[in-house]
mmCIF file of C-alpha atoms in Angstrom:
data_model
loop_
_atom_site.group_PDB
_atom_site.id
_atom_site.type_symbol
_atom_site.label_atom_id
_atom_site.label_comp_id
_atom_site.label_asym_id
_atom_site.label_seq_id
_atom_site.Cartn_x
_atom_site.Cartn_y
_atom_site.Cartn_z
ATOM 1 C CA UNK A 264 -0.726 281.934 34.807
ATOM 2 C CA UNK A 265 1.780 278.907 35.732
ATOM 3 C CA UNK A 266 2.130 278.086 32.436
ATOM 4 C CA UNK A 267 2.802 282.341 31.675
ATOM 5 C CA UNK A 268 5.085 282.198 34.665
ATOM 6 C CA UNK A 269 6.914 279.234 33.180
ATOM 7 C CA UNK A 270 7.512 280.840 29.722
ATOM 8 C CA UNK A 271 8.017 284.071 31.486
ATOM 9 C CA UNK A 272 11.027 282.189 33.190
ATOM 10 C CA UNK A 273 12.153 280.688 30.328
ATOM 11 C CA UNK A 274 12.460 283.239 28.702
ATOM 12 C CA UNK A 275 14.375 284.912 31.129
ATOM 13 C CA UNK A 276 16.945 282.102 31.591
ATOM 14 C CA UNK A 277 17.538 282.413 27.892
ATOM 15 C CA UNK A 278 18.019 286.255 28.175
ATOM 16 C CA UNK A 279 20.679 285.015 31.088
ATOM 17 C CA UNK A 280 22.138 282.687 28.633
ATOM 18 C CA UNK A 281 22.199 285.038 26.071
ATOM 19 C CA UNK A 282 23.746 286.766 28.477
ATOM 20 C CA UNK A 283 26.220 284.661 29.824
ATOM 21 C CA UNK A 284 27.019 284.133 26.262
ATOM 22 C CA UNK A 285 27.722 287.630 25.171
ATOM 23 C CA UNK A 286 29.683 288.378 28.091
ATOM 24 C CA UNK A 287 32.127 285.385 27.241
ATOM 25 C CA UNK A 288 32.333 286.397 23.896
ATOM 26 C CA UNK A 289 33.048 290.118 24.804
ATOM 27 C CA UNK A 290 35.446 288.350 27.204
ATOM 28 C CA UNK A 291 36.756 286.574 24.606
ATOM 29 C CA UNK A 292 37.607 289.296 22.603
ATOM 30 C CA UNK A 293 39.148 291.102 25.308
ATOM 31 C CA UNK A 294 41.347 288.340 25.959
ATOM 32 C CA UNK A 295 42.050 288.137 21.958
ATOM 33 C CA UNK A 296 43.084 292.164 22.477
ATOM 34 C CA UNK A 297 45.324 291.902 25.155
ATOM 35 C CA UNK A 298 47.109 288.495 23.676
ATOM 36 C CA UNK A 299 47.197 290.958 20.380
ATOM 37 C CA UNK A 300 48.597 293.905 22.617
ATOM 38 C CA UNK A 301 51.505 291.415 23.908
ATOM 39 C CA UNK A 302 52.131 290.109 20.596
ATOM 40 C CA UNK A 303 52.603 293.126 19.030
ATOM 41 C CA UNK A 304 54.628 294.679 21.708
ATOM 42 C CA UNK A 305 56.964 291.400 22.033
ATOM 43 C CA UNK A 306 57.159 292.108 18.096
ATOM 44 C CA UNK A 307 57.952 295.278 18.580
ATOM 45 C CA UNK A 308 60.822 294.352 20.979
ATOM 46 C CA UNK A 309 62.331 292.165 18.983
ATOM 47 C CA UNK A 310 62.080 294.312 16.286
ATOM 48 C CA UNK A 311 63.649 297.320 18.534
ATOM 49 C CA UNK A 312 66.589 293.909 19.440
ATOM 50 C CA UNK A 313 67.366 293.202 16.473
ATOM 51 C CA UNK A 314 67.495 297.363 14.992
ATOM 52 C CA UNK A 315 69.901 297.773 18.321
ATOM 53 C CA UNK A 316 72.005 294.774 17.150
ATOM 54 C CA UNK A 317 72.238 295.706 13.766
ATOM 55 C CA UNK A 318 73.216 299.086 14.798
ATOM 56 C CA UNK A 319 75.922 297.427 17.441
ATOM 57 C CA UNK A 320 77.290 295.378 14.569
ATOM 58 C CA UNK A 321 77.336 298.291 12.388
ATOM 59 C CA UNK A 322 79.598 300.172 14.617
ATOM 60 C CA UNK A 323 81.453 297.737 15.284
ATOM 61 C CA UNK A 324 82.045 297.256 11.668
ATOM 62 C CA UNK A 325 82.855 300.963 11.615
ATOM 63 C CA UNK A 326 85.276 301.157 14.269
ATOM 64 C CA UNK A 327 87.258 297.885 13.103
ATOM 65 C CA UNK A 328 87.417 299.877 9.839
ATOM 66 C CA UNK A 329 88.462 302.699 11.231
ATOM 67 C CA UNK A 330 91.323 301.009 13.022
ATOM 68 C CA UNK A 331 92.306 299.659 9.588
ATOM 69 C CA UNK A 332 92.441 302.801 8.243
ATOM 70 C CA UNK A 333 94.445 304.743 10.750
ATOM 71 C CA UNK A 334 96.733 301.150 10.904
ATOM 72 C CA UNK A 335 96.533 302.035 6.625
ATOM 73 C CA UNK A 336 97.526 305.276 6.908
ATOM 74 C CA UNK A 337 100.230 304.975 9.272
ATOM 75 C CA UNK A 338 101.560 302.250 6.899
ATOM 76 C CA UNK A 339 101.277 304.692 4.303
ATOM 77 C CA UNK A 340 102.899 307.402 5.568
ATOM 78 C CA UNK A 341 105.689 305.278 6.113
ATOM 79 C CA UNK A 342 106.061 303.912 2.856
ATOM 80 C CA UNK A 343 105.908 307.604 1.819
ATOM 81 C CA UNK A 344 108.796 308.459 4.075
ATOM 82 C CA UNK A 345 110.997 305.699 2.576
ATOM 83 C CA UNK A 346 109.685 306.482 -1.360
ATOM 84 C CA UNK A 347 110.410 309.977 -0.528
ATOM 85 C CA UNK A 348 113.809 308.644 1.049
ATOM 86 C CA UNK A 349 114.633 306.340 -1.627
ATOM 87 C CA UNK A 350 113.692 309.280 -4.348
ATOM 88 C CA UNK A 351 116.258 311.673 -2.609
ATOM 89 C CA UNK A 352 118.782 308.580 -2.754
ATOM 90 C CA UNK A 353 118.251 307.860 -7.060
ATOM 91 C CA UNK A 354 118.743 311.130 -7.268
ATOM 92 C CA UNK A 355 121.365 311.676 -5.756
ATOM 93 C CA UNK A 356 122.739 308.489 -7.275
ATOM 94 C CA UNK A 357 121.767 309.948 -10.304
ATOM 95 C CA UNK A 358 123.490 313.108 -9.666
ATOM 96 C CA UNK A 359 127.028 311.476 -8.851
ATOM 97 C CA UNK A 360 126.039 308.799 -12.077
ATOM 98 C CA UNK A 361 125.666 312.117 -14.206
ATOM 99 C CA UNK A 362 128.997 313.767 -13.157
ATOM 100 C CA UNK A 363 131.116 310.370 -13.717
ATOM 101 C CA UNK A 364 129.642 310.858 -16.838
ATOM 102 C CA UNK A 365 130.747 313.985 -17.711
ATOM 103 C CA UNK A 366 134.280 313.494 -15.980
ATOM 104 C CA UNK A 367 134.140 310.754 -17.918
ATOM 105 C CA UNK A 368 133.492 312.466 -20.942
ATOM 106 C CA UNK A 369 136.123 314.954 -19.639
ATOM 107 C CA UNK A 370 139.060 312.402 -19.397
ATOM 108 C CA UNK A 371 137.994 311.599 -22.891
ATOM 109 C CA UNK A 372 138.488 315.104 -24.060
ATOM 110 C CA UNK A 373 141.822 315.607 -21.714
ATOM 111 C CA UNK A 374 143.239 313.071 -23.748
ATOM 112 C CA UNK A 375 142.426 313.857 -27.060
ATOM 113 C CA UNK A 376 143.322 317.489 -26.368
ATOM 114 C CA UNK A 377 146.695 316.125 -24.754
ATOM 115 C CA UNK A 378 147.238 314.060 -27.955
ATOM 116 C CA UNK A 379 146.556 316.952 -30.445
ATOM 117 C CA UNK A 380 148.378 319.441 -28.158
ATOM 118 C CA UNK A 381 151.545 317.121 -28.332
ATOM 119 C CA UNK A 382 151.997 317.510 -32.241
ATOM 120 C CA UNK A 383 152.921 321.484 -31.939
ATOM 121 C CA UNK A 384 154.732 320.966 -28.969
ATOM 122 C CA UNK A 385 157.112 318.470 -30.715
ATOM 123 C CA UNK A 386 157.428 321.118 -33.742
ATOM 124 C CA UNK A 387 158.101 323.782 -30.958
ATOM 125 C CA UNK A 388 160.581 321.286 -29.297
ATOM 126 C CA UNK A 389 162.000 320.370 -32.538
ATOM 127 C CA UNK A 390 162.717 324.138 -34.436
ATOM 128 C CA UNK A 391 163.874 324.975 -30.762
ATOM 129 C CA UNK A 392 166.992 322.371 -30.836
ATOM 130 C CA UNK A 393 167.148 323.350 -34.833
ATOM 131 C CA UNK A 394 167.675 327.273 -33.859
ATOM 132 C CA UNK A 395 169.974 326.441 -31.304
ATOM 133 C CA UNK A 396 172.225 324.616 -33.827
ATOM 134 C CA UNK A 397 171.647 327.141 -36.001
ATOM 135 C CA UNK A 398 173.207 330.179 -33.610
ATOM 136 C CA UNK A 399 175.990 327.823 -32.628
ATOM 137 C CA UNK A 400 176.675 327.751 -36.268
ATOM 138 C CA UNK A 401 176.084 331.791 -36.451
ATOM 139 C CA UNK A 402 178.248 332.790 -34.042
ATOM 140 C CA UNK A 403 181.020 330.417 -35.679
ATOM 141 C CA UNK A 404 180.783 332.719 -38.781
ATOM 142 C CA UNK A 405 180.368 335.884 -37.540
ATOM 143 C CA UNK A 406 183.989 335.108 -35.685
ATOM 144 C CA UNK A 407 185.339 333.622 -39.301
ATOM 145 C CA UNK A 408 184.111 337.028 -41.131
ATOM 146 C CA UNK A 409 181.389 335.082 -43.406
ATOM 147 C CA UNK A 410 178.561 337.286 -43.728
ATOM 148 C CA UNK A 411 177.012 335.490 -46.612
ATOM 149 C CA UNK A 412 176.402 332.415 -44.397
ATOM 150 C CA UNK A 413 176.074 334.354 -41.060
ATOM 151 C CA UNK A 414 172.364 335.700 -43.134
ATOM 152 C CA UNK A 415 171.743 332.566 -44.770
ATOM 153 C CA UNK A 416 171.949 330.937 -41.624
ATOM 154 C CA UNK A 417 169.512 333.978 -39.868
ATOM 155 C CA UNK A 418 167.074 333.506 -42.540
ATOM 156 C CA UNK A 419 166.488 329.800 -41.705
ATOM 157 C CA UNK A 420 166.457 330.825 -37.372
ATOM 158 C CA UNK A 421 163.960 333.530 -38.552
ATOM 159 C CA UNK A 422 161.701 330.826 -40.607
ATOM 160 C CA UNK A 423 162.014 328.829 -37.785
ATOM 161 C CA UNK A 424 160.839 331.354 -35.578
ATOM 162 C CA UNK A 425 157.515 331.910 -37.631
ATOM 163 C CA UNK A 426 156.901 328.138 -37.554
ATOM 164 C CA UNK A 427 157.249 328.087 -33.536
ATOM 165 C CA UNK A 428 155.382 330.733 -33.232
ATOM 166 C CA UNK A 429 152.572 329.150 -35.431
ATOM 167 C CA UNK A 430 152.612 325.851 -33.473
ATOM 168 C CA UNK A 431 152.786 327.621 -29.975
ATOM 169 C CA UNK A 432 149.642 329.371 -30.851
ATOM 170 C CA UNK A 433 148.130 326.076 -32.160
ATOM 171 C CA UNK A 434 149.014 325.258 -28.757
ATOM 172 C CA UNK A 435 147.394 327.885 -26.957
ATOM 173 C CA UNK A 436 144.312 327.800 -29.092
ATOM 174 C CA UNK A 437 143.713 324.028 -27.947
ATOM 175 C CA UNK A 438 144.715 324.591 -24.618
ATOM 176 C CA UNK A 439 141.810 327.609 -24.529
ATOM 177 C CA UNK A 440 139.703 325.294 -26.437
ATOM 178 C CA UNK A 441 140.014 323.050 -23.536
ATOM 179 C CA UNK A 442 139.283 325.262 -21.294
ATOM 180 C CA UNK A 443 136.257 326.568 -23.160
ATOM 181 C CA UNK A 444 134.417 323.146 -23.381
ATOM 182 C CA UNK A 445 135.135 321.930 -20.114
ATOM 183 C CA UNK A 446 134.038 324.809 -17.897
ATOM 184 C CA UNK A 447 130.706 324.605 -16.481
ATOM 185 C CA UNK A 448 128.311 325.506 -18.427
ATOM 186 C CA UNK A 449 126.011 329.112 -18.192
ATOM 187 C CA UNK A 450 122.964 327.906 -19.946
ATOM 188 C CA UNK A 451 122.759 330.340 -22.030
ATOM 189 C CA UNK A 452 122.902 329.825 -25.889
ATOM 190 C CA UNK A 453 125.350 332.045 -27.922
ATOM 191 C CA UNK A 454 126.142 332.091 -31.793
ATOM 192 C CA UNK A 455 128.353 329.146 -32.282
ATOM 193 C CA UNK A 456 130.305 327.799 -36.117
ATOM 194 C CA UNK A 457 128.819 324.395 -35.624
ATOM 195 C CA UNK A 458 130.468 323.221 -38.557
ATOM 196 C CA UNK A 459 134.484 324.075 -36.521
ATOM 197 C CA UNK A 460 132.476 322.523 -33.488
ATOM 198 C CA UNK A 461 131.594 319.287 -35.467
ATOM 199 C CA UNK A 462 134.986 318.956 -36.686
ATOM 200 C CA UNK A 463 137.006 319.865 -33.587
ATOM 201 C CA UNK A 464 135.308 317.767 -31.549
ATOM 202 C CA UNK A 465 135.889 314.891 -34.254
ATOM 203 C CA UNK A 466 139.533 314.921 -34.022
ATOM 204 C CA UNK A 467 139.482 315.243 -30.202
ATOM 205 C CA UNK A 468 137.492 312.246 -29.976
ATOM 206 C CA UNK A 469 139.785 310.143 -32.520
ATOM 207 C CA UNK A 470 142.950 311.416 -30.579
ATOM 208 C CA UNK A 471 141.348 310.513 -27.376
ATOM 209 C CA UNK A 472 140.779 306.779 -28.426
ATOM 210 C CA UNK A 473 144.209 306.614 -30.182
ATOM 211 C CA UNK A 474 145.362 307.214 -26.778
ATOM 212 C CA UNK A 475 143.378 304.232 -25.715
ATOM 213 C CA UNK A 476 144.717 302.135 -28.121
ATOM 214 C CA UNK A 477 147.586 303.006 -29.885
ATOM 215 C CA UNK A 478 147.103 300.328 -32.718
ATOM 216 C CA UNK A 479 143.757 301.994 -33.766
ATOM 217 C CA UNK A 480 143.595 303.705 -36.832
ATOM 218 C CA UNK A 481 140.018 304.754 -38.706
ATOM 219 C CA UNK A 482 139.009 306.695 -41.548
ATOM 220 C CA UNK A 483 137.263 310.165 -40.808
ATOM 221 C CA UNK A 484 135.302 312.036 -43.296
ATOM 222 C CA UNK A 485 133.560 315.461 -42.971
ATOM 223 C CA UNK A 486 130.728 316.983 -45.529
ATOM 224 C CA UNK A 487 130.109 320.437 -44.122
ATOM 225 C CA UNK A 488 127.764 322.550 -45.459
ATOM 226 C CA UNK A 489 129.280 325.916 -46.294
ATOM 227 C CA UNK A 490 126.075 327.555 -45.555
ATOM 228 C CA UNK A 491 125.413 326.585 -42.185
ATOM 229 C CA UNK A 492 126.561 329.370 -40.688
ATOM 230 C CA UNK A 493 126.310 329.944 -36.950
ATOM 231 C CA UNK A 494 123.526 329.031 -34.884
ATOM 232 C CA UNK A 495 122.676 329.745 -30.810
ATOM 233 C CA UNK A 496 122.859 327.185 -29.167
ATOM 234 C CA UNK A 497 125.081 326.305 -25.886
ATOM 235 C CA UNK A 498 128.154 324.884 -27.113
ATOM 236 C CA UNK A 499 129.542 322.930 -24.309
ATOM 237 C CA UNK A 500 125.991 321.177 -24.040
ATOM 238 C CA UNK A 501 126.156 320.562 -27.857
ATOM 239 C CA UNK A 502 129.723 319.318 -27.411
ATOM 240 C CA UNK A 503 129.191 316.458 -24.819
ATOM 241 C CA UNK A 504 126.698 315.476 -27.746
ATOM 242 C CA UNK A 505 128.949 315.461 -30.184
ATOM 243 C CA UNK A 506 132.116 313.801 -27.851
ATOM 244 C CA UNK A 507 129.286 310.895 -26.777
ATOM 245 C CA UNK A 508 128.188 310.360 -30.372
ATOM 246 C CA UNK A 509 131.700 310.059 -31.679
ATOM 247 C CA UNK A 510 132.815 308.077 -28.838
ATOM 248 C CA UNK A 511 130.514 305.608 -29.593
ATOM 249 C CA UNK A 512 131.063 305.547 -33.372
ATOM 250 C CA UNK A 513 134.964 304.915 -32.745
ATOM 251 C CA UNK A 514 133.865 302.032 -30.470
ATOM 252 C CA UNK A 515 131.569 300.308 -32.612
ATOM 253 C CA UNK A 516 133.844 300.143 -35.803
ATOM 254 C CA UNK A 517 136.790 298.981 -33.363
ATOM 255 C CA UNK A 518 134.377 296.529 -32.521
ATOM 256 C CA UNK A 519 133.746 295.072 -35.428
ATOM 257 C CA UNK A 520 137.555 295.714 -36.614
ATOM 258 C CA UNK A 521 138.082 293.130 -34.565
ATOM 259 C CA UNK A 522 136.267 290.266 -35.269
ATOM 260 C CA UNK A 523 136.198 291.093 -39.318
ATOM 261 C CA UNK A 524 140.317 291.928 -38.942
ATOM 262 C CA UNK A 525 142.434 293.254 -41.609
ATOM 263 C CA UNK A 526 139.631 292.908 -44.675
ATOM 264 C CA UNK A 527 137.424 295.295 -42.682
ATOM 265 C CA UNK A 528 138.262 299.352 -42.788
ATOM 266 C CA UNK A 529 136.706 301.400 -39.773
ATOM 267 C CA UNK A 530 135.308 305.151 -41.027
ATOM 268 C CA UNK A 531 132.774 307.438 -38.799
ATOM 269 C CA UNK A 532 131.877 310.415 -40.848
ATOM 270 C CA UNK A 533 129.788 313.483 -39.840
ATOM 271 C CA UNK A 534 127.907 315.818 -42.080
ATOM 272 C CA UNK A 535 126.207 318.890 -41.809
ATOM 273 C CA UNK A 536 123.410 320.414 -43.863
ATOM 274 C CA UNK A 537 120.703 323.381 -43.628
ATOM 275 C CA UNK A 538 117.101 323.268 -44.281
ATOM 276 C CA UNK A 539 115.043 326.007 -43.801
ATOM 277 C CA UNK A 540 115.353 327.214 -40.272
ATOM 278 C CA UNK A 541 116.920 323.793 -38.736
ATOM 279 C CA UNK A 542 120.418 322.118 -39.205
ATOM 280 C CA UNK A 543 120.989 318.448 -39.208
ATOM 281 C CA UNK A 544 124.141 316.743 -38.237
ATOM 282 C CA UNK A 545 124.459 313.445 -39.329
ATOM 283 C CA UNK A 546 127.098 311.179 -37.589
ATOM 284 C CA UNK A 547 127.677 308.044 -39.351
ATOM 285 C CA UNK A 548 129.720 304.510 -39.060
ATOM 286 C CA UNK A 549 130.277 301.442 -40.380
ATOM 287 C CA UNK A 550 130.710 299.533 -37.027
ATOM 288 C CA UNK A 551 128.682 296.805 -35.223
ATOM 289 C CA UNK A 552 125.251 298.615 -35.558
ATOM 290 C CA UNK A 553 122.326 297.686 -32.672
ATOM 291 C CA UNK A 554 120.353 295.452 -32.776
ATOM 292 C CA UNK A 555 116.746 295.918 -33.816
ATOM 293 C CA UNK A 556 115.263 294.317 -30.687
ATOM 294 C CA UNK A 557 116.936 297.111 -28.443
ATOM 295 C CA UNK A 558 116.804 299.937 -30.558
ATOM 296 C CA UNK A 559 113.912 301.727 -28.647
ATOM 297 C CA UNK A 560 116.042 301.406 -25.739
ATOM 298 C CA UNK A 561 119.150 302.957 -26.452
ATOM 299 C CA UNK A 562 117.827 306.715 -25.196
ATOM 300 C CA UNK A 563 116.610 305.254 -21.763
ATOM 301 C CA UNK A 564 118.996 305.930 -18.676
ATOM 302 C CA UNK A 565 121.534 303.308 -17.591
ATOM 303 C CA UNK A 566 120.587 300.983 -20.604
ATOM 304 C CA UNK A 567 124.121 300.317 -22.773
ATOM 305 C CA UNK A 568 125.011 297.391 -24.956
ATOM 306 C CA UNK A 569 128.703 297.856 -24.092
ATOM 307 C CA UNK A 570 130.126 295.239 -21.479
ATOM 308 C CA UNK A 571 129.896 295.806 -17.513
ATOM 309 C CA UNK A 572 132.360 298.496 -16.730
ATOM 310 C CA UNK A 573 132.880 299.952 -20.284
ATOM 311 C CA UNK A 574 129.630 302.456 -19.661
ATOM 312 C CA UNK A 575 127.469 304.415 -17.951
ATOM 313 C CA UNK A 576 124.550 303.888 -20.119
ATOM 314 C CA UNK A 577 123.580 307.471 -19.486
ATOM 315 C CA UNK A 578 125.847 308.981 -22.606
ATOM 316 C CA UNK A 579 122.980 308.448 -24.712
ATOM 317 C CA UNK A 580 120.313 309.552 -22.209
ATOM 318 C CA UNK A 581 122.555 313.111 -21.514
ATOM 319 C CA UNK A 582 122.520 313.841 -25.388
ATOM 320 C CA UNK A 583 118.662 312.910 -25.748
ATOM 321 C CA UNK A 584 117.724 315.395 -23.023
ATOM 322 C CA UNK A 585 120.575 318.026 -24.095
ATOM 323 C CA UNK A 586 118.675 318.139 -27.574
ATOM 324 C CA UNK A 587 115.624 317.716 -26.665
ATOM 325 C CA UNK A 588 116.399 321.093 -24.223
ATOM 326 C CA UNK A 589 117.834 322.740 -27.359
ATOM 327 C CA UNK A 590 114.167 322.017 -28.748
ATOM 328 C CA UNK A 591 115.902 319.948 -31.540
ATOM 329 C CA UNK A 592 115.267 315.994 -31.894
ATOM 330 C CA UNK A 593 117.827 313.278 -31.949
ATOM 331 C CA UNK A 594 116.981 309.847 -34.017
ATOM 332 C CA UNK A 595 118.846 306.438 -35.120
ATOM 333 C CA UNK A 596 118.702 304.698 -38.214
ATOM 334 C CA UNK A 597 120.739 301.245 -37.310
ATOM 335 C CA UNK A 598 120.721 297.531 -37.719
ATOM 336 C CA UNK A 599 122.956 294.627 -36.612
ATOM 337 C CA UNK A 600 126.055 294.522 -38.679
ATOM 338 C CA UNK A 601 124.993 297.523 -40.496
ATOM 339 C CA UNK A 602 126.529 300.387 -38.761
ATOM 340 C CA UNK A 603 124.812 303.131 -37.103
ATOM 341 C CA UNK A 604 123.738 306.452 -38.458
ATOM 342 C CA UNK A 605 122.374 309.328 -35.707
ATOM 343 C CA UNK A 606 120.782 312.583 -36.753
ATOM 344 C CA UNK A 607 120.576 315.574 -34.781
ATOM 345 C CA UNK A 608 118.200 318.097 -35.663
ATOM 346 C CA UNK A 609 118.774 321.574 -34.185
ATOM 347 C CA UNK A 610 116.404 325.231 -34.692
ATOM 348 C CA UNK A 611 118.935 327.830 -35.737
ATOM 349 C CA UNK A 612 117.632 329.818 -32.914
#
């Protein structure tokens, strides 16, 4: 029975230990859940830290940006002011550029038209103080009873007449000429006798530089086609053309007339010709030609190989656009030394 007892209590105390062993475990565990619990909630703190951070950064990023971007765009509205400010400035630059231009162009024509006027005036001036001899001689007969004479001398006040009456309306035709081509134009296109146009405008633009320089004297030669015809177009348009491209011809051959001197003879010619439903006008010289490096350039605004002062550099540009508005093209053949050649192609309607 002691021996039952004592087995009986062993076994007991091992049940206790088993026990006491369990319970630490389980306690164990329990301790290993809670210390799991904290862990993953300080994890999940931090992680919850560092997702506000981020986020704080990221709106601070934002609102820097957007700081920049207001700062950006009331930079750029400024800049737009002053582009939009400096625009309305070139062009009105532009505008008063354009008009010296054609004033330009204008005092160019005056002259010419003031040297070609001047030849019938002299002829009027000059059977004016003829007739009046001629009547002081008249009424010297008709007192001495010679009526032979007294018609002789009528006939030649009567020729006289004719021929003052021819060169007054010479006169009047270049005076209304004038007035024509340097009135503002309508834009609108009417049926014009390019070949007159070509030709007038020719010996305007020779007289005008004669009255530049007195000592200049150059060849002229005109191939019209007889077939031309007339064509719509707006003639005081095509006539600045025509003025710039001669005016430019009669400078580069007095150009070269002086450095090549008396072995060297100036001549611009212009032609005209019809193909199909287009007319070319070719106006050609034997003057300095451009060189090939600056060729391309030659239609772009303010560019001009003539010294500072002597151009615009917008003669060119003017005549580009004024064809290119007719719908025609304008085009250079050219090379240093070799004169110039520029042909203007124009629709017939």
């Amino acid at each position: 029975l002691a021996m039952q007892a004592d087995q009986q209590l062993n076994n007991i105390e091992k049940i206790n230990q088993f026990k006491n062993i369990g319970f630490t475990q389980e306690e164990r565990l329990r301790q290993l859940e809670v210390e799991k619990t904290a862990f993953k909630n300080k994890l999940r703190t931090y992680v919850l830290l560092s997702g506000l951070g981020v986020i704080i950064i990221i709106a601070l990023l934002l609102y820097r940006n957007n700081r920049q971007r207001k700062k950006a765009n009331v930079i750029l509205v400024r800049q737009k002011e002053e582009i939009q400010n400096t625009l309305s400035e070139l062009k009105a630059t532009q505008q008063q550029l354009i008009h010296a231009e054609k004033m330009a162009s204008l005092g160019e024509l005056t002259a010419g038209v003031a040297h070609e006027i001047q030849n019938p005036l002299n002829f009027v001036n000059n059977f004016s103080d003829v007739n009046q001899e001629l009547l002081d001689e008249m009424k010297l007969e008709i007192d001495n009873g010679n009526l032979e004479e007294v018609r002789v001398l009528a006939q030649y006040i009567i020729d006289n007449e004719e021929k003052i009456n021819h060169h007054g309306k010479r006169a009047d035709s270049i005076v209304r000429g004038m007035l024509q081509h340097s009135r503002t134009s309508t834009g609108v296109k009417e049926p014009t006798d390019m070949n007159a146009l070509c030709d007038e405008y020719l010996r305007l633009a020779y007289h005008g530089f004669r009255a530049k320089d007195k000592e200049f004297i150059a060849k002229t030669e005109t191939d019209f086609d007889s077939d031309l015809g007339k064509i719509n177009v707006i003639p005081q348009e095509i006539g600045r053309v025509l003025l710039n491209l001669y005016n430019n011809a009669f400078y580069a051959v007095n150009q070269r007339l002086k450095m090549a001197g008396d072995d060297y003879s100036p001549m611009v010619s212009v032609s005209t010709k019809r193909s199909g439903n287009k007319i070319t006008i070719t106006i050609g010289d034997n003057g300095t030609g451009v060189p090939k490096n600056v060729v391309e350039k030659i239609f772009q605004p303010f560019f001009t190989t003539k010294p500072t002062g002597s151009g615009t550099g917008l003669g060119l540009s003017l005549s580009y656009d004024i064809i290119k508005a007719h719908g025609g093209e304008i085009n250079v053949e050219t090379g240093e030394g070799s004169g110039s050649k520029f042909i203007v192609q124009l629709p017939e309607n």
